[in-house]
Amino acid sequence: MPITPSFQFVSKLPTDSALYALYGGTGRSQHVAYVGLSGNLRSRIRQHFLRRDSSIVTGTSAASLNPDLITRLEWWLSEKFEDRDYLQAAELIAFDRFEPALRSRGRITSEAEALAETTEVVEEIESLLEAGPTGTVDIPTLSDALSRIERLEGRIDQLEQKLEAIRDERS
């Protein structure tokens, strides 16, 4: 049974159409695991992390995404993403830029493929990506949680020792 952390950040995500990247690993080994798009970012991330019923997570193909190993989410918003063909074109351009281990499996329209070949759209999307994500969330790993627990246990031990010293003084 996978450990499912409390993904409280999901409720704070925008509901806009977005291009997003999910990262695995940490530090120098951090890498883009997946690039996708959504008409509602919050709903899509909820599907990946909480419901775990997105096609990329369910393991219905040879390669899939393990949400327990995702360490970072980045997303980009643009008013132009309301146009589904433009959003799909942005995703194709992002595939080339980020070279993710996995790509979304949605059907790309011929209109989106044509847009992704135009100099204007490529420059717009490259500029958007170069400017950095609209938002990011660092997702704690099990190792992060265990380190935090260890620090908290140390602090509790110190407090218990101080409390014991106070009790001894009063006796």
Short mmCIF file of N, CA and C in Angstrom, two decimals:
data_model
loop_
_atom_site.label_atom_id
_atom_site.label_comp_id
_atom_site.label_asym_id
_atom_site.label_seq_id
_atom_site.Cartn_x
_atom_site.Cartn_y
_atom_site.Cartn_z
N MET A 1 0.85 -1.18 0.00
CA MET A 1 0.00 0.00 0.00
C MET A 1 0.89 1.24 0.00
N PRO A 2 0.75 2.13 -1.00
CA PRO A 2 1.60 3.32 -1.03
C PRO A 2 1.27 4.28 0.10
N ILE A 3 2.29 5.01 0.52
CA ILE A 3 2.09 6.04 1.53
C ILE A 3 1.56 7.26 0.81
N THR A 4 0.40 7.74 1.17
CA THR A 4 -0.19 8.90 0.52
C THR A 4 -0.12 10.08 1.47
N PRO A 5 0.83 11.00 1.21
CA PRO A 5 0.91 12.16 2.08
C PRO A 5 -0.31 13.05 1.93
N SER A 6 -0.46 13.96 2.83
CA SER A 6 -1.55 14.93 2.76
C SER A 6 -1.16 15.99 1.74
N PHE A 7 -1.78 15.99 0.61
CA PHE A 7 -1.47 16.95 -0.43
C PHE A 7 -2.39 18.16 -0.31
N GLN A 8 -2.21 18.90 0.77
CA GLN A 8 -3.05 20.07 1.02
C GLN A 8 -2.85 21.14 -0.04
N PHE A 9 -1.68 21.16 -0.68
CA PHE A 9 -1.39 22.17 -1.69
C PHE A 9 -2.35 22.09 -2.87
N VAL A 10 -2.93 20.93 -3.11
CA VAL A 10 -3.79 20.74 -4.28
C VAL A 10 -4.95 21.72 -4.26
N SER A 11 -5.55 21.93 -3.10
CA SER A 11 -6.72 22.82 -3.02
C SER A 11 -6.36 24.28 -3.31
N LYS A 12 -5.08 24.61 -3.30
CA LYS A 12 -4.65 25.99 -3.55
C LYS A 12 -4.22 26.21 -5.00
N LEU A 13 -4.22 25.16 -5.80
CA LEU A 13 -3.80 25.29 -7.19
C LEU A 13 -4.87 26.01 -8.01
N PRO A 14 -4.44 26.69 -9.07
CA PRO A 14 -5.43 27.36 -9.93
C PRO A 14 -6.27 26.34 -10.70
N THR A 15 -7.44 26.77 -11.10
CA THR A 15 -8.32 25.91 -11.89
C THR A 15 -8.24 26.26 -13.37
N ASP A 16 -7.25 27.05 -13.74
CA ASP A 16 -7.07 27.48 -15.13
C ASP A 16 -6.48 26.35 -15.98
N SER A 17 -6.57 26.55 -17.29
CA SER A 17 -5.85 25.69 -18.22
C SER A 17 -4.36 25.92 -18.02
N ALA A 18 -3.59 24.86 -18.02
CA ALA A 18 -2.17 25.00 -17.71
C ALA A 18 -1.33 23.93 -18.40
N LEU A 19 -0.08 24.28 -18.59
CA LEU A 19 0.97 23.35 -18.96
C LEU A 19 1.72 23.06 -17.67
N TYR A 20 2.08 21.81 -17.40
CA TYR A 20 2.76 21.52 -16.14
C TYR A 20 3.84 20.47 -16.31
N ALA A 21 4.79 20.49 -15.37
CA ALA A 21 5.87 19.50 -15.34
C ALA A 21 5.96 18.92 -13.94
N LEU A 22 6.13 17.62 -13.88
CA LEU A 22 6.33 16.91 -12.61
C LEU A 22 7.77 16.40 -12.58
N TYR A 23 8.45 16.65 -11.47
CA TYR A 23 9.86 16.27 -11.33
C TYR A 23 10.00 15.11 -10.36
N GLY A 24 10.98 14.27 -10.63
CA GLY A 24 11.37 13.23 -9.71
C GLY A 24 12.80 13.50 -9.26
N GLY A 25 13.21 12.82 -8.22
CA GLY A 25 14.57 13.00 -7.72
C GLY A 25 14.74 14.29 -6.95
N THR A 26 15.94 14.47 -6.41
CA THR A 26 16.26 15.68 -5.66
C THR A 26 17.67 16.12 -6.01
N GLY A 27 17.96 17.37 -5.71
CA GLY A 27 19.31 17.90 -5.93
C GLY A 27 19.74 17.75 -7.38
N ARG A 28 20.98 17.29 -7.54
CA ARG A 28 21.55 17.15 -8.89
C ARG A 28 20.86 16.05 -9.70
N SER A 29 20.19 15.15 -9.03
CA SER A 29 19.52 14.06 -9.76
C SER A 29 18.06 14.38 -10.07
N GLN A 30 17.63 15.62 -9.78
CA GLN A 30 16.25 15.99 -10.10
C GLN A 30 16.08 16.04 -11.62
N HIS A 31 14.99 15.51 -12.10
CA HIS A 31 14.74 15.43 -13.54
C HIS A 31 13.25 15.59 -13.82
N VAL A 32 12.95 15.98 -15.05
CA VAL A 32 11.55 16.11 -15.46
C VAL A 32 11.04 14.70 -15.76
N ALA A 33 10.10 14.27 -14.96
CA ALA A 33 9.53 12.93 -15.12
C ALA A 33 8.36 12.95 -16.10
N TYR A 34 7.62 14.05 -16.13
CA TYR A 34 6.38 14.08 -16.92
C TYR A 34 6.03 15.52 -17.27
N VAL A 35 5.57 15.72 -18.48
CA VAL A 35 5.02 17.01 -18.92
C VAL A 35 3.61 16.73 -19.41
N GLY A 36 2.66 17.55 -18.96
CA GLY A 36 1.28 17.37 -19.38
C GLY A 36 0.56 18.70 -19.49
N LEU A 37 -0.69 18.62 -19.84
CA LEU A 37 -1.54 19.80 -19.95
C LEU A 37 -2.87 19.49 -19.31
N SER A 38 -3.59 20.54 -18.98
CA SER A 38 -4.92 20.33 -18.41
C SER A 38 -5.78 21.55 -18.61
N GLY A 39 -7.06 21.32 -18.80
CA GLY A 39 -8.03 22.41 -18.84
C GLY A 39 -8.36 22.92 -17.45
N ASN A 40 -7.97 22.16 -16.41
CA ASN A 40 -8.18 22.54 -15.01
C ASN A 40 -7.03 21.91 -14.20
N LEU A 41 -6.02 22.72 -13.92
CA LEU A 41 -4.82 22.20 -13.26
C LEU A 41 -5.13 21.51 -11.94
N ARG A 42 -5.93 22.15 -11.10
CA ARG A 42 -6.24 21.57 -9.78
C ARG A 42 -6.86 20.18 -9.93
N SER A 43 -7.82 20.07 -10.81
CA SER A 43 -8.50 18.79 -11.02
C SER A 43 -7.53 17.72 -11.51
N ARG A 44 -6.65 18.09 -12.43
CA ARG A 44 -5.71 17.12 -12.99
C ARG A 44 -4.70 16.65 -11.95
N ILE A 45 -4.18 17.57 -11.15
CA ILE A 45 -3.21 17.19 -10.12
C ILE A 45 -3.90 16.35 -9.05
N ARG A 46 -5.14 16.68 -8.74
CA ARG A 46 -5.92 15.85 -7.80
C ARG A 46 -6.05 14.43 -8.36
N GLN A 47 -6.28 14.34 -9.65
CA GLN A 47 -6.41 13.03 -10.30
C GLN A 47 -5.10 12.23 -10.20
N HIS A 48 -3.96 12.90 -10.39
CA HIS A 48 -2.66 12.22 -10.28
C HIS A 48 -2.34 11.80 -8.85
N PHE A 49 -2.50 12.73 -7.89
CA PHE A 49 -1.97 12.52 -6.55
C PHE A 49 -2.97 11.97 -5.54
N LEU A 50 -4.21 12.35 -5.63
CA LEU A 50 -5.19 11.93 -4.62
C LEU A 50 -6.04 10.76 -5.10
N ARG A 51 -6.70 10.94 -6.23
CA ARG A 51 -7.54 9.86 -6.74
C ARG A 51 -6.71 8.75 -7.37
N ARG A 52 -5.57 9.13 -7.91
CA ARG A 52 -4.65 8.20 -8.56
C ARG A 52 -5.33 7.37 -9.64
N ASP A 53 -6.11 8.07 -10.47
CA ASP A 53 -6.80 7.36 -11.54
C ASP A 53 -6.52 7.96 -12.92
N SER A 54 -5.48 8.79 -13.04
CA SER A 54 -5.12 9.29 -14.36
C SER A 54 -4.44 8.17 -15.13
N SER A 55 -4.48 8.23 -16.44
CA SER A 55 -3.93 7.15 -17.26
C SER A 55 -2.43 6.96 -17.03
N ILE A 56 -1.72 8.01 -16.72
CA ILE A 56 -0.27 7.91 -16.52
C ILE A 56 0.08 7.29 -15.17
N VAL A 57 -0.85 7.30 -14.22
CA VAL A 57 -0.60 6.80 -12.86
C VAL A 57 -1.10 5.37 -12.66
N THR A 58 -2.11 4.97 -13.39
CA THR A 58 -2.77 3.69 -13.13
C THR A 58 -1.95 2.47 -13.52
N GLY A 59 -0.87 2.67 -14.26
CA GLY A 59 -0.04 1.53 -14.63
C GLY A 59 -0.65 0.65 -15.69
N THR A 60 -1.48 1.23 -16.56
CA THR A 60 -2.13 0.44 -17.60
C THR A 60 -1.25 0.28 -18.83
N SER A 61 -0.05 0.86 -18.82
CA SER A 61 0.88 0.67 -19.93
C SER A 61 2.26 0.33 -19.36
N ALA A 62 3.21 0.07 -20.24
CA ALA A 62 4.54 -0.38 -19.81
C ALA A 62 5.23 0.64 -18.91
N ALA A 63 5.04 1.91 -19.17
CA ALA A 63 5.67 2.96 -18.35
C ALA A 63 4.59 3.78 -17.68
N SER A 64 4.78 4.05 -16.40
CA SER A 64 3.79 4.86 -15.68
C SER A 64 4.49 5.74 -14.65
N LEU A 65 3.73 6.62 -14.06
CA LEU A 65 4.23 7.60 -13.10
C LEU A 65 3.86 7.16 -11.69
N ASN A 66 4.83 7.17 -10.79
CA ASN A 66 4.58 6.85 -9.38
C ASN A 66 4.50 8.16 -8.61
N PRO A 67 3.31 8.59 -8.20
CA PRO A 67 3.16 9.87 -7.50
C PRO A 67 3.98 9.96 -6.22
N ASP A 68 4.29 8.82 -5.61
CA ASP A 68 5.07 8.83 -4.37
C ASP A 68 6.50 9.28 -4.59
N LEU A 69 6.95 9.28 -5.84
CA LEU A 69 8.33 9.66 -6.14
C LEU A 69 8.44 11.05 -6.77
N ILE A 70 7.33 11.76 -6.88
CA ILE A 70 7.35 13.12 -7.43
C ILE A 70 7.77 14.09 -6.34
N THR A 71 8.73 14.96 -6.68
CA THR A 71 9.29 15.89 -5.69
C THR A 71 8.98 17.35 -5.98
N ARG A 72 8.48 17.64 -7.18
CA ARG A 72 8.22 19.04 -7.52
C ARG A 72 7.18 19.12 -8.63
N LEU A 73 6.36 20.14 -8.55
CA LEU A 73 5.38 20.47 -9.58
C LEU A 73 5.65 21.91 -10.01
N GLU A 74 5.72 22.12 -11.31
CA GLU A 74 5.81 23.47 -11.87
C GLU A 74 4.70 23.62 -12.89
N TRP A 75 4.13 24.83 -12.98
CA TRP A 75 3.10 25.05 -13.98
C TRP A 75 3.21 26.44 -14.59
N TRP A 76 2.67 26.53 -15.81
CA TRP A 76 2.66 27.77 -16.57
C TRP A 76 1.22 28.06 -16.98
N LEU A 77 0.83 29.30 -16.81
CA LEU A 77 -0.50 29.76 -17.21
C LEU A 77 -0.36 30.80 -18.31
N SER A 78 -1.33 30.83 -19.20
CA SER A 78 -1.40 31.84 -20.25
C SER A 78 -2.86 31.92 -20.69
N GLU A 79 -3.31 33.13 -20.96
CA GLU A 79 -4.68 33.28 -21.46
C GLU A 79 -4.87 32.50 -22.75
N LYS A 80 -3.80 32.37 -23.53
CA LYS A 80 -3.90 31.65 -24.80
C LYS A 80 -4.14 30.16 -24.61
N PHE A 81 -3.89 29.65 -23.40
CA PHE A 81 -4.11 28.22 -23.14
C PHE A 81 -5.59 27.85 -23.12
N GLU A 82 -6.47 28.84 -23.11
CA GLU A 82 -7.90 28.53 -23.21
C GLU A 82 -8.23 27.92 -24.57
N ASP A 83 -7.37 28.20 -25.56
CA ASP A 83 -7.49 27.58 -26.88
C ASP A 83 -6.78 26.22 -26.79
N ARG A 84 -7.54 25.15 -26.85
CA ARG A 84 -6.99 23.80 -26.64
C ARG A 84 -5.89 23.47 -27.64
N ASP A 85 -6.03 23.90 -28.89
CA ASP A 85 -4.99 23.64 -29.88
C ASP A 85 -3.69 24.34 -29.50
N TYR A 86 -3.80 25.56 -29.01
CA TYR A 86 -2.61 26.31 -28.58
C TYR A 86 -1.96 25.63 -27.38
N LEU A 87 -2.76 25.17 -26.44
CA LEU A 87 -2.24 24.48 -25.26
C LEU A 87 -1.54 23.18 -25.67
N GLN A 88 -2.13 22.45 -26.60
CA GLN A 88 -1.48 21.23 -27.08
C GLN A 88 -0.17 21.55 -27.80
N ALA A 89 -0.15 22.63 -28.57
CA ALA A 89 1.09 23.05 -29.23
C ALA A 89 2.15 23.39 -28.19
N ALA A 90 1.74 24.07 -27.12
CA ALA A 90 2.67 24.40 -26.04
C ALA A 90 3.25 23.13 -25.42
N GLU A 91 2.41 22.13 -25.26
CA GLU A 91 2.87 20.87 -24.69
C GLU A 91 3.92 20.22 -25.60
N LEU A 92 3.68 20.22 -26.90
CA LEU A 92 4.65 19.64 -27.84
C LEU A 92 5.99 20.36 -27.76
N ILE A 93 5.95 21.67 -27.66
CA ILE A 93 7.18 22.46 -27.56
C ILE A 93 7.88 22.17 -26.23
N ALA A 94 7.10 22.03 -25.17
CA ALA A 94 7.67 21.71 -23.85
C ALA A 94 8.31 20.32 -23.85
N PHE A 95 7.75 19.38 -24.60
CA PHE A 95 8.37 18.05 -24.70
C PHE A 95 9.81 18.19 -25.22
N ASP A 96 9.97 19.00 -26.27
CA ASP A 96 11.30 19.19 -26.85
C ASP A 96 12.24 19.89 -25.88
N ARG A 97 11.73 20.84 -25.14
CA ARG A 97 12.58 21.60 -24.22
C ARG A 97 12.99 20.78 -23.00
N PHE A 98 12.04 20.09 -22.38
CA PHE A 98 12.31 19.40 -21.11
C PHE A 98 12.72 17.94 -21.26
N GLU A 99 12.41 17.32 -22.40
CA GLU A 99 12.71 15.92 -22.63
C GLU A 99 12.31 15.04 -21.44
N PRO A 100 11.02 15.05 -21.10
CA PRO A 100 10.57 14.28 -19.93
C PRO A 100 10.69 12.77 -20.15
N ALA A 101 10.82 12.06 -19.04
CA ALA A 101 10.86 10.60 -19.12
C ALA A 101 9.54 10.06 -19.67
N LEU A 102 8.43 10.71 -19.33
CA LEU A 102 7.10 10.33 -19.80
C LEU A 102 6.39 11.55 -20.38
N ARG A 103 5.59 11.32 -21.38
CA ARG A 103 4.80 12.39 -21.98
C ARG A 103 3.33 12.06 -21.84
N SER A 104 2.51 13.10 -21.83
CA SER A 104 1.08 12.83 -21.73
C SER A 104 0.66 12.02 -22.95
N ARG A 105 -0.42 11.29 -22.79
CA ARG A 105 -0.84 10.36 -23.84
C ARG A 105 -2.06 10.84 -24.60
N GLY A 106 -2.42 12.10 -24.42
CA GLY A 106 -3.60 12.63 -25.09
C GLY A 106 -3.39 12.73 -26.60
N ARG A 107 -4.49 12.65 -27.31
CA ARG A 107 -4.45 12.77 -28.77
C ARG A 107 -4.22 14.24 -29.13
N ILE A 108 -3.22 14.48 -29.96
CA ILE A 108 -2.87 15.83 -30.40
C ILE A 108 -3.57 16.09 -31.74
N THR A 109 -4.22 17.23 -31.84
CA THR A 109 -4.92 17.58 -33.08
C THR A 109 -3.91 18.01 -34.14
N SER A 110 -4.30 17.88 -35.39
CA SER A 110 -3.44 18.33 -36.49
C SER A 110 -3.25 19.84 -36.42
N GLU A 111 -4.26 20.56 -35.93
CA GLU A 111 -4.14 22.01 -35.76
C GLU A 111 -3.05 22.35 -34.75
N ALA A 112 -2.99 21.59 -33.66
CA ALA A 112 -1.96 21.81 -32.64
C ALA A 112 -0.58 21.50 -33.20
N GLU A 113 -0.47 20.42 -33.95
CA GLU A 113 0.82 20.07 -34.56
C GLU A 113 1.29 21.17 -35.50
N ALA A 114 0.36 21.73 -36.28
CA ALA A 114 0.72 22.81 -37.20
C ALA A 114 1.15 24.06 -36.43
N LEU A 115 0.41 24.39 -35.36
CA LEU A 115 0.78 25.55 -34.54
C LEU A 115 2.17 25.39 -33.94
N ALA A 116 2.49 24.19 -33.49
CA ALA A 116 3.78 23.93 -32.85
C ALA A 116 4.95 24.06 -33.82
N GLU A 117 4.66 24.12 -35.10
CA GLU A 117 5.70 24.29 -36.11
C GLU A 117 5.89 25.74 -36.52
N THR A 118 4.98 26.63 -36.10
CA THR A 118 5.10 28.03 -36.51
C THR A 118 6.11 28.75 -35.62
N THR A 119 6.92 29.58 -36.25
CA THR A 119 7.96 30.33 -35.54
C THR A 119 7.37 31.18 -34.44
N GLU A 120 6.25 31.83 -34.72
CA GLU A 120 5.63 32.73 -33.74
C GLU A 120 5.24 31.98 -32.46
N VAL A 121 4.58 30.85 -32.60
CA VAL A 121 4.13 30.09 -31.43
C VAL A 121 5.33 29.50 -30.69
N VAL A 122 6.29 28.97 -31.41
CA VAL A 122 7.49 28.42 -30.76
C VAL A 122 8.17 29.50 -29.94
N GLU A 123 8.33 30.70 -30.51
CA GLU A 123 8.98 31.80 -29.77
C GLU A 123 8.16 32.21 -28.55
N GLU A 124 6.82 32.27 -28.70
CA GLU A 124 5.97 32.63 -27.55
C GLU A 124 6.11 31.62 -26.42
N ILE A 125 6.05 30.35 -26.75
CA ILE A 125 6.12 29.31 -25.72
C ILE A 125 7.52 29.24 -25.13
N GLU A 126 8.54 29.32 -25.95
CA GLU A 126 9.92 29.32 -25.43
C GLU A 126 10.12 30.50 -24.48
N SER A 127 9.57 31.64 -24.83
CA SER A 127 9.67 32.83 -23.96
C SER A 127 8.94 32.60 -22.64
N LEU A 128 7.76 32.01 -22.71
CA LEU A 128 6.98 31.71 -21.51
C LEU A 128 7.75 30.75 -20.60
N LEU A 129 8.31 29.71 -21.18
CA LEU A 129 9.05 28.72 -20.40
C LEU A 129 10.34 29.32 -19.84
N GLU A 130 11.00 30.13 -20.65
CA GLU A 130 12.26 30.77 -20.22
C GLU A 130 12.03 31.71 -19.05
N ALA A 131 10.87 32.35 -19.01
CA ALA A 131 10.55 33.29 -17.92
C ALA A 131 10.35 32.58 -16.59
N GLY A 132 10.23 31.28 -16.63
CA GLY A 132 10.03 30.51 -15.40
C GLY A 132 8.57 30.20 -15.18
N PRO A 133 8.31 29.21 -14.35
CA PRO A 133 6.93 28.78 -14.13
C PRO A 133 6.10 29.84 -13.41
N THR A 134 4.80 29.81 -13.66
CA THR A 134 3.86 30.68 -12.96
C THR A 134 3.81 30.31 -11.49
N GLY A 135 3.94 29.02 -11.21
CA GLY A 135 3.91 28.54 -9.83
C GLY A 135 4.69 27.25 -9.68
N THR A 136 5.11 27.00 -8.45
CA THR A 136 5.83 25.76 -8.13
C THR A 136 5.40 25.26 -6.76
N VAL A 137 5.50 23.97 -6.58
CA VAL A 137 5.28 23.35 -5.27
C VAL A 137 6.35 22.28 -5.11
N ASP A 138 7.12 22.37 -4.04
CA ASP A 138 8.05 21.30 -3.69
C ASP A 138 7.28 20.30 -2.83
N ILE A 139 7.35 19.05 -3.22
CA ILE A 139 6.58 18.00 -2.56
C ILE A 139 7.53 17.18 -1.69
N PRO A 140 7.27 17.12 -0.39
CA PRO A 140 8.20 16.39 0.48
C PRO A 140 8.22 14.89 0.17
N THR A 141 9.42 14.35 0.23
CA THR A 141 9.59 12.91 0.03
C THR A 141 9.50 12.20 1.38
N LEU A 142 9.46 10.90 1.35
CA LEU A 142 9.46 10.11 2.58
C LEU A 142 10.73 10.41 3.38
N SER A 143 11.85 10.55 2.68
CA SER A 143 13.11 10.88 3.35
C SER A 143 13.02 12.23 4.07
N ASP A 144 12.39 13.22 3.40
CA ASP A 144 12.18 14.54 4.04
C ASP A 144 11.35 14.39 5.30
N ALA A 145 10.29 13.62 5.21
CA ALA A 145 9.40 13.43 6.37
C ALA A 145 10.13 12.74 7.51
N LEU A 146 10.93 11.73 7.20
CA LEU A 146 11.67 11.02 8.24
C LEU A 146 12.70 11.94 8.91
N SER A 147 13.35 12.78 8.12
CA SER A 147 14.31 13.75 8.69
C SER A 147 13.61 14.72 9.61
N ARG A 148 12.45 15.18 9.19
CA ARG A 148 11.68 16.11 10.03
C ARG A 148 11.24 15.43 11.33
N ILE A 149 10.80 14.21 11.24
CA ILE A 149 10.40 13.46 12.44
C ILE A 149 11.59 13.33 13.39
N GLU A 150 12.76 13.02 12.84
CA GLU A 150 13.96 12.87 13.67
C GLU A 150 14.29 14.18 14.40
N ARG A 151 14.20 15.31 13.67
CA ARG A 151 14.45 16.62 14.31
C ARG A 151 13.42 16.90 15.40
N LEU A 152 12.16 16.61 15.12
CA LEU A 152 11.10 16.84 16.12
C LEU A 152 11.30 15.96 17.35
N GLU A 153 11.70 14.72 17.13
CA GLU A 153 11.96 13.84 18.27
C GLU A 153 13.09 14.39 19.13
N GLY A 154 14.13 14.94 18.50
CA GLY A 154 15.23 15.55 19.24
C GLY A 154 14.75 16.73 20.08
N ARG A 155 13.90 17.55 19.49
CA ARG A 155 13.36 18.70 20.23
C ARG A 155 12.48 18.24 21.39
N ILE A 156 11.69 17.21 21.17
CA ILE A 156 10.84 16.68 22.24
C ILE A 156 11.71 16.15 23.38
N ASP A 157 12.78 15.44 23.04
CA ASP A 157 13.70 14.94 24.07
C ASP A 157 14.26 16.09 24.90
N GLN A 158 14.66 17.17 24.24
CA GLN A 158 15.20 18.34 24.96
C GLN A 158 14.14 18.93 25.89
N LEU A 159 12.93 19.06 25.39
CA LEU A 159 11.85 19.62 26.22
C LEU A 159 11.55 18.71 27.41
N GLU A 160 11.55 17.41 27.19
CA GLU A 160 11.30 16.47 28.29
C GLU A 160 12.40 16.57 29.35
N GLN A 161 13.64 16.75 28.92
CA GLN A 161 14.75 16.91 29.87
C GLN A 161 14.59 18.20 30.68
N LYS A 162 14.20 19.28 30.00
CA LYS A 162 13.99 20.55 30.71
C LYS A 162 12.83 20.42 31.70
N LEU A 163 11.76 19.76 31.27
CA LEU A 163 10.61 19.56 32.15
C LEU A 163 11.01 18.72 33.37
N GLU A 164 11.78 17.69 33.15
CA GLU A 164 12.26 16.85 34.26
C GLU A 164 13.13 17.66 35.22
N ALA A 165 13.98 18.54 34.68
CA ALA A 165 14.84 19.38 35.52
C ALA A 165 13.99 20.33 36.36
N ILE A 166 12.95 20.90 35.78
CA ILE A 166 12.05 21.79 36.52
C ILE A 166 11.34 21.02 37.62
N ARG A 167 10.88 19.82 37.32
CA ARG A 167 10.22 18.99 38.34
C ARG A 167 11.18 18.65 39.48
N ASP A 168 12.44 18.35 39.14
CA ASP A 168 13.44 18.04 40.16
C ASP A 168 13.71 19.24 41.06
N GLU A 169 13.73 20.44 40.48
CA GLU A 169 13.96 21.66 41.26
C GLU A 169 12.82 21.89 42.25
N ARG A 170 11.62 21.56 41.87
CA ARG A 170 10.44 21.79 42.72
C ARG A 170 10.30 20.72 43.81
N SER A 171 10.97 19.61 43.66
CA SER A 171 10.84 18.52 44.64
C SER A 171 11.65 18.77 45.88
#
